[in-house]
Structures are given as C-alpha cells and as structure tokens.
C-alpha cells in the first residue's frame, strides 16, 4: 500500500477500536459476558484464518492488501468489542474479595507478559513460516474457545457472592 493507504488504514484502526469498545460496552448489558466472550473469541479466530488465507492462497496484489486490512479490522472489532471488553469487566467480578487485588494484578501481569511474548515471537515466526503464523495463532485461539466453554461462567446479573460460590463449587441457592 502507498503512504496514503497506510495512513487511512491507521485511522481506520483507531475508529474501529473506539466503535468496537463503545458497542461492546452497550452489548454487555443486553447479552451478558459469556456469549460476548465466546462470540468475540470465535470472531478473532475466524479473522486470523482469513488473514492466513490471504497470505497463503491469494497472489500478491492491491486486492489482497485490502482483504488483509479488512480481516485485520474484523479481528480488531471482535477483539476490542468482545474479548477485551469482557476480559476487563470480568477481572473485577471473578476473584474472591480477599484475593481480588492481588489476583487482578497477576491477571494483568500475565496478559501483558503474553502480549510481550507474542510481539517478540511474531517477526521470527513470519520470517520462518510466513502467513502460516496466523494459522498458529488461530490454533491457540481455537484452544482458548474450548477453555472458555469449560471454565467461564455467565456473571451477568449475579452477585459477587454467587460468583464466588460458583467457583468454590457451592450452591448459590
């Protein structure tokens, strides 16, 4: 892409991020955490597969560049509007009160550490396997979907005590 297209892509990135978070916050009240988290994670995974498809199957062209950009913006939409919005909200909901501060710090530290590892690993992976890098990321995200299905409860409309009781395996009656 030329410099003008790159500038447009950067602006589009910011606009999509703001709109996605705003929409995601509104949707949380309507649909709940678990459905949004799962929808967001599935959207992220499909977007990564689409990016890989663009790099691995399509010939290099302006059309491919725009398809990659569209797939990246779709990734961002699902990440910011679904996964990230739910993640930051659930951090304040899922930990027991006596551990909440420490547990949140550790969760955020783990998240930023994972971001650092992905950022560090991305250039060598692209150099080694090219567009298949996005398939590796899609595989990790697929495993994440199944992890969410097994472990993440719906917390919308539940008290902190009920959520804590759920994780302890106690009845919330």
XYZ file of N, CA, C and O in Angstrom:
692
model
N 0.837 -1.178 0.000
C 0.000 0.000 0.000
C 0.883 1.243 0.000
O 1.979 1.224 0.560
N 0.375 2.298 -0.578
C 1.134 3.536 -0.580
C 0.957 4.254 0.757
O 0.224 3.808 1.637
N 1.637 5.393 0.923
C 1.608 6.124 2.190
C 0.194 6.577 2.545
O -0.201 6.528 3.718
N -0.576 7.011 1.574
C -1.943 7.459 1.837
C -2.813 6.304 2.332
O -3.591 6.456 3.268
N -2.668 5.149 1.713
C -3.439 3.980 2.130
C -3.030 3.545 3.533
O -3.880 3.142 4.338
N -1.745 3.623 3.845
C -1.270 3.258 5.175
C -1.838 4.202 6.226
O -2.242 3.766 7.319
N -1.905 5.480 5.906
C -2.489 6.459 6.820
C -3.981 6.179 7.025
O -4.484 6.190 8.155
N -4.667 5.882 5.948
C -6.090 5.546 6.027
C -6.298 4.299 6.880
O -7.221 4.236 7.697
N -5.434 3.302 6.712
C -5.536 2.067 7.495
C -5.320 2.344 8.977
O -6.015 1.782 9.830
N -4.387 3.224 9.299
C -4.120 3.566 10.694
C -5.323 4.272 11.313
O -5.720 3.976 12.444
N -5.910 5.186 10.573
C -7.099 5.891 11.062
C -8.258 4.912 11.229
O -8.973 4.933 12.234
N -8.427 4.031 10.253
C -9.496 3.026 10.331
C -9.316 2.158 11.569
O -10.295 1.814 12.254
N -8.085 1.806 11.881
C -7.770 1.008 13.060
C -8.278 1.702 14.325
O -8.942 1.094 15.162
N -7.984 2.978 14.464
C -8.430 3.728 15.639
C -9.938 3.869 15.705
O -10.542 3.712 16.773
N -10.558 4.149 14.568
C -12.010 4.314 14.529
C -12.699 2.999 14.889
O -13.641 2.974 15.702
N -12.249 1.901 14.317
C -12.849 0.591 14.616
C -12.675 0.262 16.094
O -13.612 -0.226 16.739
N -11.509 0.544 16.651
C -11.268 0.243 18.064
C -12.241 1.000 18.963
O -12.852 0.416 19.870
N -12.406 2.282 18.722
C -13.309 3.097 19.549
C -14.756 2.637 19.385
O -15.484 2.464 20.372
N -15.188 2.430 18.158
C -16.560 1.980 17.918
C -16.811 0.600 18.510
O -17.885 0.336 19.058
N -15.833 -0.281 18.402
C -15.997 -1.645 18.914
C -16.132 -1.647 20.431
O -17.007 -2.334 20.980
N -15.292 -0.888 21.123
C -15.380 -0.851 22.585
C -16.707 -0.231 23.018
O -17.375 -0.737 23.919
N -17.096 0.852 22.364
C -18.368 1.506 22.706
C -19.544 0.558 22.495
O -20.418 0.431 23.358
N -19.551 -0.121 21.368
C -20.618 -1.074 21.076
C -20.554 -2.259 22.039
O -21.584 -2.724 22.528
N -19.343 -2.747 22.304
C -19.175 -3.872 23.220
C -19.699 -3.572 24.614
O -20.346 -4.423 25.238
N -19.443 -2.358 25.112
C -19.948 -1.995 26.436
C -21.480 -1.977 26.447
O -22.105 -2.423 27.408
N -22.083 -1.500 25.382
C -23.536 -1.479 25.291
C -24.101 -2.903 25.210
O -25.083 -3.236 25.866
N -23.452 -3.747 24.405
C -23.927 -5.123 24.226
C -23.803 -5.955 25.500
O -24.583 -6.891 25.706
N -22.831 -5.636 26.347
C -22.668 -6.385 27.596
C -23.943 -6.371 28.431
O -24.297 -7.371 29.048
N -24.614 -5.246 28.446
C -25.842 -5.141 29.212
C -26.992 -5.919 28.605
O -27.927 -6.299 29.302
N -26.939 -6.164 27.340
C -28.027 -6.880 26.650
C -27.819 -8.382 26.591
O -28.771 -9.146 26.698
N -26.582 -8.817 26.360
C -26.338 -10.229 26.069
C -25.510 -10.973 27.107
O -25.459 -12.182 27.068
N -24.847 -10.284 27.983
C -24.061 -10.972 29.001
C -22.631 -11.217 28.591
O -22.230 -11.016 27.452
N -21.870 -11.643 29.569
C -20.418 -11.777 29.393
C -20.029 -13.003 28.560
O -19.262 -12.900 27.614
N -20.539 -14.153 28.963
C -20.129 -15.405 28.305
C -20.451 -15.416 26.804
O -19.556 -15.722 26.001
N -21.663 -15.076 26.374
C -21.933 -15.063 24.933
C -21.042 -14.075 24.174
O -20.586 -14.363 23.081
N -20.796 -12.928 24.792
C -19.941 -11.947 24.115
C -18.502 -12.423 24.039
O -17.833 -12.231 23.037
N -18.032 -13.040 25.113
C -16.661 -13.549 25.119
C -16.488 -14.634 24.060
O -15.522 -14.619 23.287
N -17.434 -15.553 24.004
C -17.350 -16.639 23.019
C -17.495 -16.115 21.592
O -16.737 -16.514 20.698
N -18.435 -15.203 21.371
C -18.603 -14.618 20.038
C -17.342 -13.869 19.622
O -16.865 -14.004 18.494
N -16.794 -13.093 20.545
C -15.564 -12.359 20.254
C -14.409 -13.289 19.932
O -13.662 -13.074 18.974
N -14.268 -14.350 20.720
C -13.153 -15.279 20.501
C -13.305 -16.026 19.180
O -12.327 -16.236 18.464
N -14.513 -16.412 18.845
C -14.751 -17.079 17.557
C -14.452 -16.111 16.415
O -13.813 -16.481 15.426
N -14.895 -14.865 16.547
C -14.615 -13.851 15.522
C -13.131 -13.599 15.346
O -12.632 -13.470 14.221
N -12.401 -13.538 16.448
C -10.946 -13.364 16.394
C -10.306 -14.531 15.647
O -9.448 -14.343 14.772
N -10.731 -15.745 15.974
C -10.157 -16.945 15.362
C -10.431 -16.991 13.861
O -9.529 -17.255 13.063
N -11.667 -16.724 13.472
C -12.018 -16.718 12.046
C -11.230 -15.631 11.310
O -10.733 -15.858 10.200
N -11.064 -14.479 11.937
C -10.285 -13.396 11.313
C -8.838 -13.817 11.074
O -8.262 -13.516 10.023
N -8.256 -14.515 12.035
C -6.876 -14.991 11.866
C -6.773 -15.993 10.721
O -5.812 -15.976 9.945
N -7.767 -16.872 10.605
C -7.786 -17.831 9.491
C -7.905 -17.082 8.160
O -7.229 -17.428 7.179
N -8.739 -16.054 8.114
C -8.885 -15.256 6.886
C -7.585 -14.547 6.517
O -7.223 -14.491 5.336
N -6.887 -14.022 7.507
C -5.588 -13.380 7.231
C -4.617 -14.413 6.672
O -3.913 -14.150 5.687
N -4.572 -15.589 7.275
C -3.688 -16.649 6.774
C -4.058 -17.010 5.345
O -3.169 -17.165 4.488
N -5.351 -17.150 5.067
C -5.820 -17.461 3.713
C -5.308 -16.414 2.722
O -4.819 -16.757 1.643
N -5.425 -15.146 3.096
C -4.958 -14.073 2.198
C -3.480 -14.237 1.862
O -3.084 -14.115 0.700
N -2.668 -14.525 2.858
C -1.228 -14.633 2.634
C -0.823 -15.939 1.953
O 0.113 -15.968 1.157
N -1.520 -17.021 2.279
C -1.105 -18.332 1.786
C -1.708 -18.709 0.437
O -1.128 -19.511 -0.295
N -2.859 -18.146 0.093
C -3.570 -18.578 -1.107
C -3.618 -17.504 -2.188
O -3.427 -17.798 -3.371
N -3.861 -16.288 -1.785
C -4.049 -15.227 -2.773
C -2.717 -14.681 -3.285
O -1.774 -14.528 -2.497
N -2.649 -14.362 -4.568
C -1.416 -13.766 -5.095
C -1.271 -12.332 -4.574
O -2.267 -11.665 -4.259
N -0.043 -11.878 -4.480
C 0.213 -10.520 -4.009
C -0.409 -9.517 -4.974
O -0.182 -9.564 -6.179
N -1.242 -8.631 -4.417
C -1.919 -7.629 -5.234
C -2.505 -6.577 -4.305
O -2.536 -6.750 -3.086
N -3.010 -5.508 -4.892
C -3.678 -4.478 -4.101
C -4.931 -5.061 -3.460
O -5.249 -4.757 -2.294
N -5.641 -5.926 -4.183
C -6.857 -6.539 -3.635
C -6.531 -7.358 -2.398
O -7.252 -7.301 -1.387
N -5.430 -8.124 -2.442
C -5.037 -8.917 -1.278
C -4.717 -8.001 -0.104
O -5.112 -8.272 1.035
N -4.037 -6.900 -0.364
C -3.705 -5.962 0.707
C -4.962 -5.446 1.391
O -5.020 -5.350 2.622
N -5.982 -5.122 0.603
C -7.216 -4.614 1.183
C -7.989 -5.714 1.908
O -8.650 -5.444 2.915
N -7.902 -6.944 1.422
C -8.541 -8.066 2.128
C -7.848 -8.338 3.465
O -8.513 -8.632 4.464
N -6.518 -8.225 3.473
C -5.780 -8.378 4.732
C -6.196 -7.271 5.697
O -6.465 -7.526 6.880
N -6.267 -6.037 5.198
C -6.686 -4.923 6.044
C -8.097 -5.153 6.586
O -8.354 -4.957 7.783
N -9.026 -5.586 5.736
C -10.398 -5.846 6.182
C -10.413 -6.949 7.238
O -11.136 -6.848 8.248
N -9.614 -7.985 7.047
C -9.542 -9.082 8.023
C -8.934 -8.603 9.337
O -9.376 -9.006 10.422
N -7.930 -7.734 9.252
C -7.315 -7.182 10.469
C -8.306 -6.300 11.229
O -8.377 -6.355 12.461
N -9.072 -5.514 10.494
C -10.076 -4.666 11.153
C -11.189 -5.511 11.766
O -11.702 -5.184 12.839
N -11.526 -6.622 11.118
C -12.514 -7.544 11.678
C -11.969 -8.178 12.954
O -12.676 -8.292 13.965
N -10.700 -8.567 12.923
C -10.028 -9.081 14.121
C -10.140 -8.058 15.247
O -10.528 -8.381 16.371
N -9.795 -6.829 14.941
C -9.830 -5.759 15.936
C -11.242 -5.544 16.475
O -11.437 -5.355 17.677
N -12.220 -5.584 15.605
C -13.613 -5.421 16.005
C -14.009 -6.461 17.046
O -14.563 -6.137 18.105
N -13.718 -7.722 16.775
C -14.075 -8.792 17.705
C -13.217 -8.767 18.970
O -13.708 -9.054 20.065
N -11.941 -8.422 18.821
C -11.065 -8.372 19.994
C -11.488 -7.240 20.927
O -11.695 -7.446 22.123
N -11.629 -6.041 20.387
C -11.949 -4.884 21.221
C -13.400 -4.897 21.688
O -13.685 -4.521 22.812
N -14.318 -5.293 20.820
C -15.733 -5.249 21.159
C -16.202 -6.430 21.981
O -17.213 -6.342 22.675
N -15.492 -7.529 21.909
C -15.908 -8.729 22.618
C -14.911 -9.162 23.677
O -15.119 -8.970 24.870
N -13.802 -9.708 23.241
C -12.845 -10.333 24.154
C -12.294 -9.336 25.174
O -12.365 -9.575 26.385
N -11.744 -8.230 24.717
C -11.108 -7.283 25.637
C -12.117 -6.627 26.568
O -11.860 -6.467 27.764
N -13.275 -6.253 26.046
C -14.298 -5.612 26.871
C -14.740 -6.543 27.997
O -14.825 -6.138 29.158
N -14.995 -7.791 27.659
C -15.423 -8.761 28.670
C -14.280 -9.063 29.641
O -14.486 -9.140 30.858
N -13.074 -9.207 29.130
C -11.913 -9.516 29.974
C -11.766 -8.477 31.083
O -11.667 -8.826 32.264
N -11.754 -7.219 30.710
C -11.515 -6.171 31.713
C -12.666 -6.079 32.706
O -12.445 -5.789 33.887
N -13.874 -6.340 32.271
C -15.001 -6.331 33.201
C -14.942 -7.530 34.145
O -15.100 -7.388 35.365
N -14.694 -8.702 33.593
C -14.707 -9.905 34.424
C -13.565 -9.936 35.435
O -13.674 -10.617 36.459
N -12.501 -9.197 35.179
C -11.417 -9.132 36.167
C -11.926 -8.630 37.513
O -11.399 -9.013 38.558
N -12.916 -7.771 37.475
C -13.447 -7.244 38.734
C -14.544 -8.130 39.314
O -15.014 -7.864 40.413
N -14.940 -9.164 38.601
C -16.062 -9.991 39.053
C -15.683 -11.391 39.528
O -16.367 -11.953 40.383
N -14.659 -11.979 38.975
C -14.463 -13.419 39.191
C -13.572 -13.792 40.373
O -13.567 -14.941 40.781
N -12.824 -12.850 40.907
C -11.918 -13.199 42.001
C -12.579 -12.946 43.349
O -13.301 -11.971 43.522
N -12.310 -13.825 44.321
C -12.866 -13.611 45.660
C -12.335 -12.303 46.257
O -11.205 -11.903 45.985
N -13.133 -11.678 47.072
C -12.810 -10.365 47.624
C -11.460 -10.359 48.330
O -10.667 -9.438 48.142
N -11.169 -11.387 49.099
C -9.923 -11.393 49.876
C -8.682 -11.468 48.992
O -7.606 -11.082 49.406
N -8.832 -11.945 47.738
C -7.691 -12.065 46.822
C -7.799 -11.131 45.615
O -6.909 -11.127 44.772
N -8.879 -10.384 45.525
C -9.192 -9.639 44.302
C -8.044 -8.744 43.832
O -7.658 -8.775 42.675
N -7.484 -7.940 44.703
C -6.412 -7.027 44.302
C -5.214 -7.775 43.737
O -4.745 -7.483 42.633
N -4.715 -8.738 44.488
C -3.542 -9.498 44.047
C -3.845 -10.291 42.778
O -3.044 -10.321 41.838
N -5.004 -10.925 42.732
C -5.366 -11.742 41.568
C -5.503 -10.892 40.306
O -5.062 -11.299 39.225
N -6.082 -9.714 40.437
C -6.202 -8.826 39.278
C -4.824 -8.387 38.786
O -4.577 -8.358 37.582
N -3.949 -8.054 39.718
C -2.583 -7.669 39.333
C -1.906 -8.813 38.593
O -1.261 -8.600 37.553
N -2.051 -10.023 39.089
C -1.414 -11.170 38.443
C -2.032 -11.441 37.068
O -1.317 -11.794 36.118
N -3.350 -11.289 36.933
C -4.008 -11.500 35.642
C -3.540 -10.461 34.625
O -3.247 -10.791 33.471
N -3.452 -9.209 35.040
C -2.988 -8.156 34.138
C -1.519 -8.384 33.794
O -1.115 -8.251 32.633
N -0.717 -8.760 34.767
C 0.697 -9.055 34.507
C 0.819 -10.202 33.502
O 1.612 -10.132 32.556
N 0.019 -11.245 33.686
C 0.041 -12.375 32.751
C -0.379 -11.967 31.351
O 0.211 -12.405 30.356
N -1.373 -11.101 31.265
C -1.847 -10.629 29.965
C -0.760 -9.838 29.247
O -0.490 -10.063 28.066
N -0.141 -8.912 29.957
C 0.910 -8.101 29.328
C 2.143 -8.936 29.012
O 2.823 -8.690 28.007
N 2.422 -9.948 29.823
C 3.540 -10.851 29.524
C 3.245 -11.629 28.241
O 4.110 -11.766 27.372
N 2.014 -12.128 28.110
C 1.629 -12.846 26.890
C 1.700 -11.914 25.679
O 2.180 -12.319 24.608
N 1.243 -10.672 25.823
C 1.349 -9.692 24.730
C 2.805 -9.488 24.330
O 3.132 -9.408 23.142
N 3.685 -9.399 25.326
C 5.111 -9.223 25.063
C 5.678 -10.417 24.293
O 6.407 -10.250 23.312
N 5.311 -11.625 24.720
C 5.810 -12.842 24.056
C 5.328 -12.900 22.606
O 6.104 -13.214 21.697
N 4.057 -12.600 22.374
C 3.527 -12.610 21.007
C 4.248 -11.568 20.153
O 4.654 -11.842 19.021
N 4.440 -10.377 20.707
C 5.134 -9.315 19.977
C 6.568 -9.715 19.666
O 7.069 -9.458 18.565
N 7.229 -10.350 20.608
C 8.613 -10.786 20.412
C 8.702 -11.937 19.404
O 9.611 -11.985 18.579
N 7.742 -12.856 19.454
C 7.780 -14.045 18.598
C 7.296 -13.774 17.175
O 7.670 -14.510 16.247
N 6.487 -12.750 16.977
C 5.866 -12.521 15.672
C 6.875 -12.342 14.532
O 6.774 -13.059 13.521
N 7.851 -11.443 14.627
C 8.779 -11.285 13.485
C 9.541 -12.562 13.118
O 9.600 -12.919 11.939
N 10.103 -13.305 14.093
C 10.768 -14.550 13.699
C 9.822 -15.592 13.098
O 10.195 -16.333 12.192
N 8.583 -15.649 13.610
C 7.605 -16.588 13.051
C 7.254 -16.220 11.615
O 7.174 -17.105 10.746
N 7.034 -14.949 11.359
C 6.735 -14.510 9.988
C 7.905 -14.843 9.070
O 7.712 -15.320 7.944
N 9.117 -14.613 9.550
C 10.298 -14.921 8.736
C 10.421 -16.418 8.468
O 10.825 -16.839 7.384
N 10.060 -17.236 9.446
C 10.221 -18.687 9.320
C 9.096 -19.357 8.545
O 9.345 -20.206 7.691
N 7.832 -18.999 8.852
C 6.713 -19.723 8.248
C 5.744 -18.819 7.496
O 4.712 -19.291 6.993
N 6.016 -17.539 7.424
C 5.185 -16.618 6.650
C 3.757 -16.539 7.165
O 3.511 -16.490 8.364
N 2.812 -16.558 6.250
C 1.406 -16.413 6.578
C 0.851 -17.527 7.447
O -0.198 -17.361 8.076
N 1.545 -18.665 7.501
C 1.100 -19.761 8.367
C 1.170 -19.362 9.842
O 0.543 -20.012 10.687
N 1.896 -18.300 10.147
C 1.942 -17.773 11.511
C 0.526 -17.516 12.021
O 0.201 -17.815 13.169
N -0.328 -16.996 11.152
C -1.694 -16.680 11.565
C -2.504 -17.945 11.838
O -3.429 -17.920 12.647
N -2.143 -19.048 11.172
C -2.796 -20.328 11.479
C -2.367 -20.830 12.858
O -3.173 -21.422 13.585
N -1.105 -20.602 13.216
C -0.652 -20.965 14.564
C -1.435 -20.179 15.613
O -1.901 -20.738 16.605
N -1.588 -18.873 15.382
C -2.358 -18.050 16.303
C -3.818 -18.494 16.338
O -4.446 -18.502 17.401
N -4.368 -18.867 15.194
C -5.752 -19.345 15.137
C -5.891 -20.643 15.941
O -6.911 -20.847 16.619
N -4.890 -21.507 15.884
C -4.941 -22.757 16.653
C -4.955 -22.468 18.151
O -5.734 -23.083 18.903
N -4.134 -21.539 18.588
C -4.125 -21.158 20.008
C -5.482 -20.585 20.395
O -6.027 -20.904 21.457
N -6.046 -19.757 19.532
C -7.347 -19.158 19.819
C -8.468 -20.184 19.795
O -9.456 -20.045 20.524
N -8.344 -21.220 18.980
C -9.324 -22.307 18.986
C -9.291 -23.027 20.329
O -10.347 -23.311 20.922
N -8.098 -23.286 20.832
C -7.973 -23.912 22.156
C -8.570 -23.000 23.230
O -9.201 -23.484 24.183
N -8.424 -21.709 23.057
C -8.981 -20.752 24.008
C -10.504 -20.826 24.028
O -11.121 -20.734 25.098
N -11.116 -20.991 22.866
C -12.574 -21.119 22.807
C -13.029 -22.296 23.671
O -13.954 -22.172 24.480
N -12.376 -23.434 23.518
C -12.759 -24.613 24.295
C -12.484 -24.414 25.783
O -13.249 -24.882 26.627
N -11.431 -23.699 26.108
C -11.145 -23.378 27.505
C -12.251 -22.509 28.095
O -12.719 -22.748 29.215
N -12.694 -21.507 27.346
C -13.790 -20.648 27.807
C -15.072 -21.463 27.999
O -15.804 -21.250 28.963
N -15.348 -22.364 27.065
C -16.556 -23.181 27.175
C -16.568 -23.995 28.467
O -17.619 -24.197 29.081
N -15.405 -24.472 28.879
C -15.299 -25.300 30.079
C -15.249 -24.485 31.368
O -15.693 -24.962 32.410
N -14.686 -23.289 31.335
C -14.352 -22.635 32.598
C -15.033 -21.303 32.887
O -15.084 -20.902 34.045
N -15.531 -20.596 31.894
C -16.046 -19.243 32.124
C -17.562 -19.277 32.319
O -18.298 -19.624 31.400
N -18.020 -18.892 33.505
C -19.465 -18.850 33.754
C -20.049 -17.507 33.295
O -19.326 -16.544 33.076
N -21.353 -17.465 33.196
C -22.027 -16.182 32.967
C -22.092 -15.473 34.312
O -22.528 -16.060 35.300
N -21.644 -14.232 34.366
C -21.662 -13.474 35.620
C -22.694 -12.349 35.606
O -22.936 -11.735 36.635
N -23.301 -12.095 34.472
C -24.300 -11.020 34.370
C -25.467 -11.290 35.305
O -26.035 -12.377 35.327
N -25.807 -10.301 36.102
C -26.939 -10.419 36.999
C -26.691 -11.259 38.238
O -27.618 -11.557 38.979
N -25.453 -11.663 38.473
C -25.132 -12.481 39.642
C -24.339 -11.649 40.639
O -23.495 -10.842 40.258
N -24.585 -11.879 41.905
C -23.842 -11.162 42.947
C -22.420 -11.695 43.025
O -22.127 -12.809 42.567
N -21.557 -10.911 43.626
C -20.168 -11.351 43.823
C -20.137 -12.635 44.654
O -19.333 -13.523 44.399
N -21.021 -12.728 45.626
C -21.076 -13.917 46.482
C -21.485 -15.148 45.673
O -20.945 -16.237 45.865
N -22.451 -14.993 44.767
C -22.898 -16.111 43.933
C -21.792 -16.560 42.980
O -21.607 -17.760 42.755
N -21.059 -15.614 42.433
C -19.942 -15.951 41.542
C -18.867 -16.697 42.317
O -18.345 -17.726 41.867
N -18.536 -16.199 43.504
C -17.526 -16.856 44.332
C -17.971 -18.266 44.713
O -17.183 -19.216 44.656
N -19.249 -18.409 45.054
C -19.773 -19.734 45.401
C -19.693 -20.676 44.200
O -19.372 -21.855 44.345
N -19.944 -20.152 43.009
C -19.839 -20.966 41.797
C -18.431 -21.539 41.660
O -18.266 -22.726 41.375
N -17.426 -20.694 41.821
C -16.051 -21.164 41.653
C -15.625 -22.101 42.776
O -14.731 -22.908 42.586
N -16.265 -21.998 43.922
C -15.973 -22.927 45.009
C -16.745 -24.226 44.867
O -16.568 -25.156 45.632
N -17.670 -24.256 43.890
C -18.460 -25.461 43.669
C -19.626 -25.589 44.629
O -20.161 -26.666 44.810
N -20.030 -24.460 45.234
C -21.123 -24.477 46.179
C -22.408 -24.050 45.504
O -22.398 -23.397 44.474
N -23.512 -24.389 46.090
C -24.819 -23.969 45.582
C -24.995 -22.477 45.821
O -24.515 -21.932 46.813
N -25.686 -21.810 44.898
C -25.938 -20.385 45.043
C -27.362 -20.122 45.514
O -27.844 -19.006 45.469
N -28.043 -21.158 45.969
C -29.443 -21.001 46.410
C -29.552 -20.232 47.691
O -28.718 -20.077 48.466
